[in-house]
mmCIF file of C-alpha atoms in Angstrom:
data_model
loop_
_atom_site.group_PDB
_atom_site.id
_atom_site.type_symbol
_atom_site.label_atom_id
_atom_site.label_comp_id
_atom_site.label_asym_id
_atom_site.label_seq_id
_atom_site.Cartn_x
_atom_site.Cartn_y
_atom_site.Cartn_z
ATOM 1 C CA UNK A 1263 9.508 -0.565 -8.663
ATOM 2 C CA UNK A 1264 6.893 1.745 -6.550
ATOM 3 C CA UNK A 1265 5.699 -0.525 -3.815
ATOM 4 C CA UNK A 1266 4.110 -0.051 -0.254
ATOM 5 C CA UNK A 1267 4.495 -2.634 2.327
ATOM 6 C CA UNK A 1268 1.106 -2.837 2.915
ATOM 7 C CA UNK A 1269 0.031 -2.990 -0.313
ATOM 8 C CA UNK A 1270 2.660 -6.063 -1.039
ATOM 9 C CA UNK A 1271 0.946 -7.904 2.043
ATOM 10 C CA UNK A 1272 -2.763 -7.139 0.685
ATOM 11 C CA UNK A 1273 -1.380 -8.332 -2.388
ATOM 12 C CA UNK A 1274 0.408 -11.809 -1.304
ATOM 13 C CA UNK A 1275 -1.456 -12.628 1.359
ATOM 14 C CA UNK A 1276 -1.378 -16.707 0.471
ATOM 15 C CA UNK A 1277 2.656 -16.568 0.922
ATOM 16 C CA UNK A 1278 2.457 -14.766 4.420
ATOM 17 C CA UNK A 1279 0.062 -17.274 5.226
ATOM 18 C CA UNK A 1280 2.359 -19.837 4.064
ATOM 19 C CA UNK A 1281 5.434 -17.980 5.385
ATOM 20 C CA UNK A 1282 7.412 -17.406 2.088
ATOM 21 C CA UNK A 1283 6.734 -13.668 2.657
ATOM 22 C CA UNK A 1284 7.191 -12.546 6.467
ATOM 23 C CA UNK A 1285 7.310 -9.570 8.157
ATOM 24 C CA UNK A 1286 9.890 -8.079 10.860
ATOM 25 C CA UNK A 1287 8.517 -7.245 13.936
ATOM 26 C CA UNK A 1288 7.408 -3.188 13.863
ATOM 27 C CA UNK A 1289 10.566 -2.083 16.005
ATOM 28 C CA UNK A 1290 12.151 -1.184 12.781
ATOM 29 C CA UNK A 1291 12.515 2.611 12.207
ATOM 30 C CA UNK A 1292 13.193 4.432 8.585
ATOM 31 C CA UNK A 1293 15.801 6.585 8.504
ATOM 32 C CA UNK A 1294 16.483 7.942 5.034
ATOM 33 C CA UNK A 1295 14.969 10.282 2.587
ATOM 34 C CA UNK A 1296 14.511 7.441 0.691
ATOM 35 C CA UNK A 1297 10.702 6.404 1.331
ATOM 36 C CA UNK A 1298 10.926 2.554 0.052
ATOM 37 C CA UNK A 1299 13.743 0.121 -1.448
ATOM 38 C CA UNK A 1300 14.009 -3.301 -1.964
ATOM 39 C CA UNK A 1301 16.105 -5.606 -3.458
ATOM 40 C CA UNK A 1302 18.043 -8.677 -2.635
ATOM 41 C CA UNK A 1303 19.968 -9.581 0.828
ATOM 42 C CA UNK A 1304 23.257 -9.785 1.582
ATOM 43 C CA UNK A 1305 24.078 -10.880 5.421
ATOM 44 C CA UNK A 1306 26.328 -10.180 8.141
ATOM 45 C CA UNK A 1307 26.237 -11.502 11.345
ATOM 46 C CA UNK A 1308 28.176 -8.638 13.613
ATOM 47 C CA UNK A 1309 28.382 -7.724 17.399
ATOM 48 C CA UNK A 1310 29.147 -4.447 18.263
ATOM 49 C CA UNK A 1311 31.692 -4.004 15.340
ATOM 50 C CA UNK A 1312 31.177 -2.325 11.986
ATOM 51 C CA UNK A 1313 33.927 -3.257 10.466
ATOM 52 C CA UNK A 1314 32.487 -6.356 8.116
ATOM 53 C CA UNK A 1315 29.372 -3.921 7.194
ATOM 54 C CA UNK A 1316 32.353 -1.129 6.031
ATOM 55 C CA UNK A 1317 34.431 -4.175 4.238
ATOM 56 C CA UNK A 1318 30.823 -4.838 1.898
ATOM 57 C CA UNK A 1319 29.381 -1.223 1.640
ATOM 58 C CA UNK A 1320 32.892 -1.046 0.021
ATOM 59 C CA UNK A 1321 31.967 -3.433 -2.619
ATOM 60 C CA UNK A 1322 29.502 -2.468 -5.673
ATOM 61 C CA UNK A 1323 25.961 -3.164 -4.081
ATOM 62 C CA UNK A 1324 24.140 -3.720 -7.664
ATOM 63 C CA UNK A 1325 20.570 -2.722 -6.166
ATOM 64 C CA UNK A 1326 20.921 -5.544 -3.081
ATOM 65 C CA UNK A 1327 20.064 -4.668 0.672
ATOM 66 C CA UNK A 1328 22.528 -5.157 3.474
ATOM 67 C CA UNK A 1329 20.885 -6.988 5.908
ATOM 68 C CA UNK A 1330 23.508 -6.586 9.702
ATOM 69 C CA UNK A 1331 22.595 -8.652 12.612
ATOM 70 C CA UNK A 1332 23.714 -6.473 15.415
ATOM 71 C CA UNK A 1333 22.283 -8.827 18.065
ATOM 72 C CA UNK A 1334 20.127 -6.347 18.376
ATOM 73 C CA UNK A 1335 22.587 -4.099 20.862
ATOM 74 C CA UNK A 1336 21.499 -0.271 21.381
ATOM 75 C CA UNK A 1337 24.710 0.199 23.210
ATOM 76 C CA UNK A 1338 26.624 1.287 19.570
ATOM 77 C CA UNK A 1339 25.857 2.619 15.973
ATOM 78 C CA UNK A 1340 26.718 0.030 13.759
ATOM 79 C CA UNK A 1341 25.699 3.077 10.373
ATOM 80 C CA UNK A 1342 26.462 6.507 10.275
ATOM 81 C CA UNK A 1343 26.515 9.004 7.808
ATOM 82 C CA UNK A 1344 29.930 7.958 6.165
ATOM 83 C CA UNK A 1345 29.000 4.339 5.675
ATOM 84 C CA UNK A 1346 25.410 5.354 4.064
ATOM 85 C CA UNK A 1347 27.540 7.663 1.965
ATOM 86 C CA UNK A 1348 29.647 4.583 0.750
ATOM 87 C CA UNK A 1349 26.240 2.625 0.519
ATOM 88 C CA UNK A 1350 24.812 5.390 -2.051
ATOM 89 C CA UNK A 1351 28.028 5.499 -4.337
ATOM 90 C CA UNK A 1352 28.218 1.881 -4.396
ATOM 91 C CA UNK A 1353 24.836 1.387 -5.651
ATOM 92 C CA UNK A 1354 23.520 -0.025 -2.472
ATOM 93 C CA UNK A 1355 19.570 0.073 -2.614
ATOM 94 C CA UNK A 1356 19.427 -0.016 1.306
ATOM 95 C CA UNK A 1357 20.689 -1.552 4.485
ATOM 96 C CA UNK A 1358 18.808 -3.100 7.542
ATOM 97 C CA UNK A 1359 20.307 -2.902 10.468
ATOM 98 C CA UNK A 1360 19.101 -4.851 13.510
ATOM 99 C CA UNK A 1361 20.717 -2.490 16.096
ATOM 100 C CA UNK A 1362 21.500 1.207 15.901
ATOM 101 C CA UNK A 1363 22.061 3.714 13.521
ATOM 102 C CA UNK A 1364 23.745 7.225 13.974
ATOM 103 C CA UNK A 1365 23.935 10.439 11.860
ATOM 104 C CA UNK A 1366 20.063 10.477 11.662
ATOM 105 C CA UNK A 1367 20.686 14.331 9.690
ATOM 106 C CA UNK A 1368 22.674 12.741 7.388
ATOM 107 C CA UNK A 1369 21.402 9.801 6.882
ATOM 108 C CA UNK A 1370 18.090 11.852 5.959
ATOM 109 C CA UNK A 1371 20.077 13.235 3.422
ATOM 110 C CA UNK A 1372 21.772 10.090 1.773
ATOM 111 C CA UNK A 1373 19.885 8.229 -1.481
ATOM 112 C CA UNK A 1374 20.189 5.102 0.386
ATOM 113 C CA UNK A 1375 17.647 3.869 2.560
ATOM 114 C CA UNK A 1376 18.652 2.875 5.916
ATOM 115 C CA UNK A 1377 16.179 0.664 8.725
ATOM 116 C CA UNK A 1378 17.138 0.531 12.040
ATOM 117 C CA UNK A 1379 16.082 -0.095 15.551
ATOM 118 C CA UNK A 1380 16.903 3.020 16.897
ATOM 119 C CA UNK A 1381 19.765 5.632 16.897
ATOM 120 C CA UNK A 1382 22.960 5.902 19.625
ATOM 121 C CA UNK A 1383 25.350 8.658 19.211
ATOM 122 C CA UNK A 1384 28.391 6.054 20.445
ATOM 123 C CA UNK A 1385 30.410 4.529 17.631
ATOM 124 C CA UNK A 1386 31.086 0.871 17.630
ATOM 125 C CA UNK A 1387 34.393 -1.067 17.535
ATOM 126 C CA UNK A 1388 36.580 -2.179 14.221
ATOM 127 C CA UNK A 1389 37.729 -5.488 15.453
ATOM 128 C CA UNK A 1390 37.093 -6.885 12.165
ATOM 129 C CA UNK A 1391 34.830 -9.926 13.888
ATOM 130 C CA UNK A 1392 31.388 -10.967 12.482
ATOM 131 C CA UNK A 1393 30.269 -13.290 9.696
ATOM 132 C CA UNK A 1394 28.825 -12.731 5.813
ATOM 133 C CA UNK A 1395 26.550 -14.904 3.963
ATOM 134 C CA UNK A 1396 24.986 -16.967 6.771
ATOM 135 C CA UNK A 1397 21.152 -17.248 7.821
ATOM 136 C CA UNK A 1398 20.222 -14.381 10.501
ATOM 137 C CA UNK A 1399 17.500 -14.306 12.523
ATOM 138 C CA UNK A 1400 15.575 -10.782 12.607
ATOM 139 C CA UNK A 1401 13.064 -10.214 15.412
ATOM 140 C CA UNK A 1402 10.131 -11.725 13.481
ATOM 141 C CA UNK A 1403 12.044 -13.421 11.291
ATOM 142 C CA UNK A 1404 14.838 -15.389 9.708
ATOM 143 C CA UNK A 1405 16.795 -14.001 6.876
ATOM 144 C CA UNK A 1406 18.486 -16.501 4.473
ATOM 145 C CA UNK A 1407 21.397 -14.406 1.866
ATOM 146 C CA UNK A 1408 19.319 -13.799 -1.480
ATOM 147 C CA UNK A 1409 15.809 -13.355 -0.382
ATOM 148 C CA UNK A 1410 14.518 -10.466 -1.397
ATOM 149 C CA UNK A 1411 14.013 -7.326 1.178
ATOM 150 C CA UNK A 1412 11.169 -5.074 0.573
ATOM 151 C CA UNK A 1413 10.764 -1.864 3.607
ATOM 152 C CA UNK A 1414 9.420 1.985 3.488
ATOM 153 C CA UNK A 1415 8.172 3.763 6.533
ATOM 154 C CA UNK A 1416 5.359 1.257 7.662
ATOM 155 C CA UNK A 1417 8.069 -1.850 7.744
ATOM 156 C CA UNK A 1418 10.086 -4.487 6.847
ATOM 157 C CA UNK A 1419 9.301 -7.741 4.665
ATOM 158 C CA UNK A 1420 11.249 -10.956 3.597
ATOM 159 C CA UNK A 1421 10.247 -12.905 0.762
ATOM 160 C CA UNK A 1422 12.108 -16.337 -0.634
ATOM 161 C CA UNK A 1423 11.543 -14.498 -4.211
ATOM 162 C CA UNK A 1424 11.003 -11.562 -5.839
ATOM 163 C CA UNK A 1425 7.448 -10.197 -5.724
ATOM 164 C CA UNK A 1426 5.410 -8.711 -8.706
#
C-alpha cells in the first residue's frame, strides 16, 4: 500500500477526531531508505536494554512494526545497523523506537524502515529486562499490541484498525 501520513489524516479525519486514529508527537525522525511502512504492532516495553527488541527481530516479522518503548532515554541506541539487518531478513515492515537509534549509514541502507527519536553512538545493555505485548504509551499516544502503525518522513500514526 502507497500511503502518506498526511494524506491518511485528510482522509480519516472523523477517527482522529474521535481518537481511533492518533498521531505521535513530531519528535519522531525517519531513518531508513525506506520512505513509508505500515503494518501491525508488536510491543516492548524496554529501558536501556536491547536485548527483548533482538529476541523478536529474531522471529519472522510477517509485515508487522516493532513498536520499543525506550522510556524515551537518549543516553543509548536501542537499533543499529545489525538489528535492522535482522529486521529486513525477517520480514519486518519497520520498527519504532521511542529512544535512539545508531548506524544512521546503515540503517539508510537497510529495506526496513526504522523511526526514532534521535541517534547516540553508545550501545545499550543486554540484561535481557523489558516486557512484550503490553500497552505503551508513545509521546502523543498510547499504543495497544495489534493496532496498526502507519509512518514515512512527515510522522507517525496509530489506528485501532487497518485503514483503506
Amino acid at each position: 500500500m502507497t500511503f502518506t501520513t498526511a494524506d491518511l489524516c485528510d482522509a480519516h479525519e472523523a477517527q482522529l477526531t474521535l481518537g481511533a486514529l492518533r498521531v505521535l508527537e513530531p519528535i519522531f525522525h525517519l531513518f531508513s531508505r525506506t520512505e513509508s511502512f505500515s503494518g501491525p504492532a508488536v510491543t516492548l516495553k524496554v529501558f536501556e536494554d536491547n536485548a527483548l527488541v533482538r529476541t523478536t527481530l529474531e522471529e519472522p516479522g510477517n509485515g508487522r512494526v516493532l513498536v520499543v518503548d525506550g522510556g524515551g532515554s537518549l543516553r543509548c541506541a536501542l537499533v543499529g545497523g545489525n538489528l535492522a539487518q535482522i529486521a529486513q531478513d525477517n520480514g519486518w515492515a519497520g520498527i519504532v523506537v521511542n529512544g535512539c537509534v545508531r548506524d544512521a549509514l546503515e540503517l539508510n541502507e537497510a529495506e526496513v524502515g526504522v523511526v526514532a527519536l534521535t541517534t547516540c553512538p553508545r550501545r545499550c545493555g543486554k540484561r535481557g529486562g523489558g516486557e512484550r505485548d503490553v500497552p505503551v504509551q508513545l509521546p502523543g499516544a498510547s499504543v495497544q499490541p495489534g493496532e496498526w502503525i502507519y509512518a514515512d518522513i512527515d510522522g507517525v500514526l496509530v489506528s485501532n484498525a487497518a485503514l483503506d
